[in-house]
CSV table of C-alpha atoms in Angstrom, one decimal:
chain,number,residue,atom,x,y,z
A,1349,UNK,CA,-2.2,19.9,0.8
A,1350,UNK,CA,-1.8,19.2,4.4
A,1351,UNK,CA,-2.5,15.7,5.6
A,1352,UNK,CA,-4.8,17.1,8.2
A,1353,UNK,CA,-7.1,18.6,5.3
A,1354,UNK,CA,-6.7,15.0,3.3
A,1355,UNK,CA,-7.9,13.4,6.5
A,1356,UNK,CA,-10.9,15.8,7.3
A,1357,UNK,CA,-12.2,15.1,3.5
A,1358,UNK,CA,-11.8,11.4,4.1
A,1359,UNK,CA,-13.9,11.5,7.5
A,1360,UNK,CA,-16.7,12.9,5.3
A,1361,UNK,CA,-16.2,10.6,2.6
A,1362,UNK,CA,-16.5,7.4,5.1
A,1363,UNK,CA,-19.5,8.9,6.8
A,1364,UNK,CA,-21.2,8.9,3.2
A,1365,UNK,CA,-20.1,5.5,2.3
A,1366,UNK,CA,-21.4,4.1,5.7
A,1367,UNK,CA,-24.8,5.2,4.4
A,1368,UNK,CA,-24.5,3.6,0.8
A,1369,UNK,CA,-22.9,0.4,2.0
A,1370,UNK,CA,-24.0,-0.6,5.6
A,1371,UNK,CA,-21.8,-3.0,7.4
A,1372,UNK,CA,-24.2,-5.8,7.3
A,1373,UNK,CA,-24.6,-5.6,3.3
A,1374,UNK,CA,-20.7,-5.6,3.1
A,1375,UNK,CA,-20.6,-8.9,5.2
A,1376,UNK,CA,-22.8,-10.6,2.9
A,1377,UNK,CA,-20.5,-9.4,0.0
A,1378,UNK,CA,-17.6,-10.5,1.7
A,1379,UNK,CA,-19.1,-14.0,2.4
A,1380,UNK,CA,-19.8,-14.3,-1.6
A,1381,UNK,CA,-16.4,-13.0,-2.5
A,1382,UNK,CA,-14.1,-15.9,-3.7
A,1383,UNK,CA,-10.9,-14.0,-5.1
A,1384,UNK,CA,-9.0,-13.2,-2.4
A,1385,UNK,CA,-5.0,-13.7,-2.3
A,1386,UNK,CA,-2.8,-14.0,1.1
A,1387,UNK,CA,-0.7,-10.8,0.5
A,1388,UNK,CA,1.9,-11.3,3.5
A,1389,UNK,CA,2.0,-15.0,2.4
A,1390,UNK,CA,3.1,-13.9,-1.2
A,1391,UNK,CA,5.8,-11.5,0.1
A,1392,UNK,CA,7.1,-14.5,2.6
A,1393,UNK,CA,7.3,-17.0,-0.1
A,1394,UNK,CA,9.5,-14.7,-2.1
A,1395,UNK,CA,11.8,-13.7,0.4
A,1396,UNK,CA,14.9,-14.7,-1.4
A,1397,UNK,CA,14.0,-12.3,-4.2
A,1398,UNK,CA,13.2,-8.5,-4.4
A,1399,UNK,CA,9.4,-8.2,-4.6
A,1400,UNK,CA,7.8,-5.1,-5.8
A,1401,UNK,CA,4.5,-3.8,-4.8
A,1402,UNK,CA,3.7,-1.8,-8.0
A,1403,UNK,CA,1.3,1.1,-7.3
A,1404,UNK,CA,-1.6,2.1,-9.4
A,1405,UNK,CA,-2.8,5.9,-9.0
A,1406,UNK,CA,-4.1,8.7,-11.3
A,1407,UNK,CA,-2.7,11.3,-9.6
A,1408,UNK,CA,-1.4,12.5,-5.9
A,1409,UNK,CA,-1.1,15.5,-4.0
A,1410,UNK,CA,2.7,15.8,-4.7
A,1411,UNK,CA,2.8,15.2,-8.1
A,1412,UNK,CA,-0.7,16.1,-9.6
A,1413,UNK,CA,-2.0,14.1,-12.5
A,1414,UNK,CA,0.4,11.4,-13.3
A,1415,UNK,CA,-1.1,9.3,-15.8
A,1416,UNK,CA,-3.8,11.2,-18.0
A,1417,UNK,CA,-5.1,8.1,-19.7
A,1418,UNK,CA,-5.6,6.1,-16.8
A,1419,UNK,CA,-6.8,2.3,-17.3
A,1420,UNK,CA,-6.3,0.3,-14.2
A,1421,UNK,CA,-6.6,-3.3,-15.8
A,1422,UNK,CA,-4.0,-2.3,-18.6
A,1423,UNK,CA,-1.5,-1.1,-15.9
A,1424,UNK,CA,-1.9,-4.1,-13.8
A,1425,UNK,CA,-1.4,-6.4,-16.6
A,1426,UNK,CA,1.7,-4.4,-17.5
A,1427,UNK,CA,2.8,-4.8,-14.0
A,1428,UNK,CA,2.1,-8.5,-13.7
A,1429,UNK,CA,3.8,-9.3,-17.0
A,1430,UNK,CA,6.9,-7.7,-16.0
A,1431,UNK,CA,7.2,-9.1,-12.3
A,1432,UNK,CA,5.4,-7.3,-10.0
A,1433,UNK,CA,4.5,-9.5,-7.0
A,1434,UNK,CA,1.7,-7.4,-5.5
A,1435,UNK,CA,-0.7,-4.3,-6.6
A,1436,UNK,CA,-1.4,-1.1,-4.5
A,1437,UNK,CA,-4.4,0.5,-5.4
A,1438,UNK,CA,-5.5,4.0,-4.7
A,1439,UNK,CA,-9.2,4.2,-4.3
A,1440,UNK,CA,-9.5,7.9,-2.7
A,1441,UNK,CA,-11.3,9.8,-5.2
A,1442,UNK,CA,-10.6,13.6,-4.7
A,1443,UNK,CA,-6.7,13.9,-4.5
A,1444,UNK,CA,-5.9,10.4,-6.1
A,1445,UNK,CA,-8.8,10.2,-8.7
A,1446,UNK,CA,-9.3,6.5,-7.8
A,1447,UNK,CA,-12.4,4.5,-7.2
A,1448,UNK,CA,-13.3,1.4,-5.1
A,1449,UNK,CA,-14.7,-0.5,-8.3
A,1450,UNK,CA,-10.8,-0.2,-9.5
A,1451,UNK,CA,-9.7,-3.3,-7.0
A,1452,UNK,CA,-12.6,-6.1,-8.2
A,1453,UNK,CA,-12.0,-5.1,-12.0
A,1454,UNK,CA,-8.3,-5.5,-11.6
A,1455,UNK,CA,-8.5,-8.8,-9.7
A,1456,UNK,CA,-11.0,-10.5,-12.2
A,1457,UNK,CA,-7.8,-10.0,-14.9
A,1458,UNK,CA,-4.8,-9.9,-12.8
A,1459,UNK,CA,-4.1,-12.8,-10.2
A,1460,UNK,CA,-2.0,-10.6,-7.6
A,1461,UNK,CA,-2.8,-9.7,-4.1
A,1462,UNK,CA,-3.9,-6.1,-3.9
A,1463,UNK,CA,-3.4,-3.7,-1.0
A,1464,UNK,CA,-6.2,-1.1,-0.7
A,1465,UNK,CA,-3.9,2.2,-0.3
A,1466,UNK,CA,-6.2,4.7,1.2
A,1467,UNK,CA,-6.1,6.6,4.4
A,1468,UNK,CA,-8.0,4.5,7.1
A,1469,UNK,CA,-9.9,6.6,9.5
A,1470,UNK,CA,-12.4,4.1,10.7
A,1471,UNK,CA,-12.6,0.3,11.3
A,1472,UNK,CA,-15.6,0.2,9.0
A,1473,UNK,CA,-13.2,0.7,6.2
A,1474,UNK,CA,-11.8,-2.7,6.8
A,1475,UNK,CA,-15.2,-4.5,6.0
A,1476,UNK,CA,-15.4,-1.9,3.2
A,1477,UNK,CA,-11.8,-3.0,1.7
A,1478,UNK,CA,-12.5,-6.7,2.1
A,1479,UNK,CA,-15.7,-6.3,0.3
A,1480,UNK,CA,-14.3,-4.7,-2.5
A,1481,UNK,CA,-11.8,-7.5,-2.9
A,1482,UNK,CA,-8.3,-6.0,-1.3
A,1483,UNK,CA,-6.3,-8.5,0.3
A,1484,UNK,CA,-4.4,-6.0,2.6
A,1485,UNK,CA,-5.0,-2.6,4.2
A,1486,UNK,CA,-2.9,0.4,5.4
A,1487,UNK,CA,-2.6,1.9,8.8
A,1488,UNK,CA,-0.6,5.1,8.8
A,1489,UNK,CA,0.7,5.8,12.2
A,1490,UNK,CA,1.0,9.7,11.4
A,1491,UNK,CA,-2.8,9.5,10.5
A,1492,UNK,CA,-4.8,7.9,13.3
A,1493,UNK,CA,-4.3,7.9,17.3
A,1494,UNK,CA,-3.1,4.8,19.1
A,1495,UNK,CA,-6.5,3.3,20.1
A,1496,UNK,CA,-7.7,3.7,16.4
A,1497,UNK,CA,-4.8,1.9,15.0
A,1498,UNK,CA,-5.3,-1.0,17.4
A,1499,UNK,CA,-8.7,-1.0,16.3
A,1500,UNK,CA,-8.4,-1.1,12.8
A,1501,UNK,CA,-5.5,-3.8,13.3
A,1502,UNK,CA,-7.5,-6.1,15.3
A,1503,UNK,CA,-10.3,-5.9,12.7
A,1504,UNK,CA,-8.1,-6.8,10.0
A,1505,UNK,CA,-6.8,-9.9,11.5
A,1506,UNK,CA,-10.5,-10.9,12.3
A,1507,UNK,CA,-11.3,-10.8,8.6
A,1508,UNK,CA,-7.9,-12.4,7.4
A,1509,UNK,CA,-6.7,-9.4,5.9
A,1510,UNK,CA,-2.9,-8.4,5.8
A,1511,UNK,CA,-2.2,-5.0,7.7
A,1512,UNK,CA,0.5,-2.7,6.3
A,1513,UNK,CA,1.5,-0.5,9.1
A,1514,UNK,CA,3.2,2.7,7.8
A,1515,UNK,CA,5.8,4.6,9.8
A,1516,UNK,CA,7.6,7.8,8.9
A,1517,UNK,CA,9.9,8.5,12.0
A,1518,UNK,CA,11.5,6.7,14.8
A,1519,UNK,CA,8.5,7.3,17.7
A,1520,UNK,CA,6.1,5.5,15.0
A,1521,UNK,CA,8.7,2.6,14.1
A,1522,UNK,CA,9.2,1.9,17.6
A,1523,UNK,CA,5.1,1.8,18.1
A,1524,UNK,CA,4.8,-0.4,15.0
A,1525,UNK,CA,7.0,-3.2,16.5
A,1526,UNK,CA,3.7,-4.2,18.6
A,1527,UNK,CA,1.7,-5.1,15.6
A,1528,UNK,CA,3.6,-8.4,15.3
A,1529,UNK,CA,1.6,-9.8,12.6
A,1530,UNK,CA,1.7,-6.9,10.5
A,1531,UNK,CA,3.9,-6.0,7.3
A,1532,UNK,CA,5.8,-2.7,8.4
A,1533,UNK,CA,6.4,0.1,5.7
A,1534,UNK,CA,8.9,2.5,5.7
A,1535,UNK,CA,7.6,5.8,3.9
A,1536,UNK,CA,10.6,7.8,2.6
A,1537,UNK,CA,8.1,11.0,2.1
A,1538,UNK,CA,7.9,13.6,4.6
A,1539,UNK,CA,4.0,14.1,4.9
A,1540,UNK,CA,4.6,17.8,6.0
A,1541,UNK,CA,7.1,18.7,3.0
A,1542,UNK,CA,6.1,15.8,1.1
A,1543,UNK,CA,9.8,15.4,-0.1
A,1544,UNK,CA,11.4,12.0,-0.2
A,1545,UNK,CA,14.6,10.9,1.4
A,1546,UNK,CA,16.2,7.5,1.2
A,1547,UNK,CA,18.1,8.0,4.4
A,1548,UNK,CA,14.8,7.4,6.1
A,1549,UNK,CA,14.7,3.8,5.6
A,1550,UNK,CA,18.4,3.2,6.6
A,1551,UNK,CA,17.5,5.1,10.0
A,1552,UNK,CA,14.1,3.4,10.6
A,1553,UNK,CA,15.5,0.0,9.6
A,1554,UNK,CA,17.9,0.1,12.9
A,1555,UNK,CA,14.7,-0.1,14.9
A,1556,UNK,CA,12.5,-2.5,12.8
A,1557,UNK,CA,15.2,-5.0,12.1
A,1558,UNK,CA,13.8,-7.2,15.0
A,1559,UNK,CA,10.5,-7.2,13.4
A,1560,UNK,CA,9.6,-10.7,12.3
A,1561,UNK,CA,7.4,-9.9,9.3
A,1562,UNK,CA,8.3,-8.7,5.9
A,1563,UNK,CA,9.4,-4.7,5.9
A,1564,UNK,CA,8.8,-2.8,2.8
A,1565,UNK,CA,10.8,0.5,1.7
A,1566,UNK,CA,8.1,2.9,0.0
A,1567,UNK,CA,8.5,6.2,-1.8
A,1568,UNK,CA,11.1,8.0,-3.7
A,1569,UNK,CA,12.6,5.2,-5.4
A,1570,UNK,CA,13.9,6.2,-9.1
A,1571,UNK,CA,16.5,3.5,-10.0
A,1572,UNK,CA,17.5,-0.2,-9.5
A,1573,UNK,CA,20.8,1.2,-8.2
A,1574,UNK,CA,19.1,2.8,-5.3
A,1575,UNK,CA,17.0,-0.7,-4.7
A,1576,UNK,CA,20.3,-2.6,-5.1
A,1577,UNK,CA,21.8,-0.4,-2.2
A,1578,UNK,CA,19.0,-0.9,0.2
A,1579,UNK,CA,19.1,-4.6,-0.3
A,1580,UNK,CA,22.9,-4.5,0.2
A,1581,UNK,CA,22.8,-2.4,3.4
A,1582,UNK,CA,19.8,-3.8,5.2
A,1583,UNK,CA,17.7,-6.9,4.8
A,1584,UNK,CA,14.9,-5.3,3.1
A,1585,UNK,CA,13.8,-6.8,0.0
A,1586,UNK,CA,10.2,-5.6,-0.4
A,1587,UNK,CA,9.6,-2.2,-2.4
A,1588,UNK,CA,6.6,-0.3,-3.0
A,1589,UNK,CA,7.1,1.8,-6.2
A,1590,UNK,CA,4.4,3.9,-7.8
A,1591,UNK,CA,5.5,7.2,-9.8
A,1592,UNK,CA,8.8,6.0,-11.1
A,1593,UNK,CA,7.1,3.0,-13.0
A,1594,UNK,CA,3.6,5.2,-13.8
A,1595,UNK,CA,4.9,8.2,-15.4
A,1596,UNK,CA,6.3,6.2,-18.4
A,1597,UNK,CA,4.7,2.7,-18.4
A,1598,UNK,CA,6.4,1.4,-21.2
A,1599,UNK,CA,9.7,2.6,-20.9
A,1600,UNK,CA,9.8,1.8,-16.8
A,1601,UNK,CA,8.5,-1.7,-17.4
A,1602,UNK,CA,12.1,-2.2,-18.0
A,1603,UNK,CA,13.1,-0.7,-14.6
A,1604,UNK,CA,10.6,-3.1,-13.1
A,1605,UNK,CA,12.3,-6.2,-14.5
A,1606,UNK,CA,15.6,-5.1,-13.6
A,1607,UNK,CA,14.6,-4.5,-10.1
A,1608,UNK,CA,12.8,-7.8,-9.8
A,1609,UNK,CA,16.0,-9.5,-10.9
A,1610,UNK,CA,18.4,-7.8,-8.3
A,1611,UNK,CA,20.1,-10.8,-6.5
A,1612,UNK,CA,19.6,-10.8,-2.6
């Protein structure tokens, strides 16, 4: 499934959501919501340990169905009990089989900050994400032009949401440095081939090492040894991990524990 096809579907989805949830109604919902947690602050406070942003999704374009009996609250509680620092929740319905409601449902039970992991194609989604209870939003630089990226970033700052700016190559890494308050995520997955390569983290870290905010390594992490090597060779101590944990929750809760106990 190509990125272009996913984005085209997303644009259609967002236009429908605008009709169901107008911005004014989202603003009112934001005012009454009292369960926000500072996502970036959580990672900054844990700068002397390895932090895992544990991802929750039923399926993905690259892996197909990952977990058939998908119970978001149970998964979140498993992650929390085994040392996760934050959660990443997929809400896109067609390719990831998520739901917007999952964020609030999880946050009522688990007190961890949540990244709404979605394809942001309109600054409207910043209001939508906050109204759903998200503490952090995602800007994939491969998926938006510079003007839209700036617009989403500015709107997130206005609404006191953390932004995770995701990069895949050297040009995007250089662009990301202008988002001085954002977390920057290095995604090891090639969006054209959907294959992962940890070398991407090492290459792009050389550019991003000057960034003053947390840097996150994303995708393709399968063992504590890989994480330990990245920690030793860079100053990255934040890792977004999904499929390696989700494929066997009981078994891989041990993996999560081991990763969060790695010394920095």
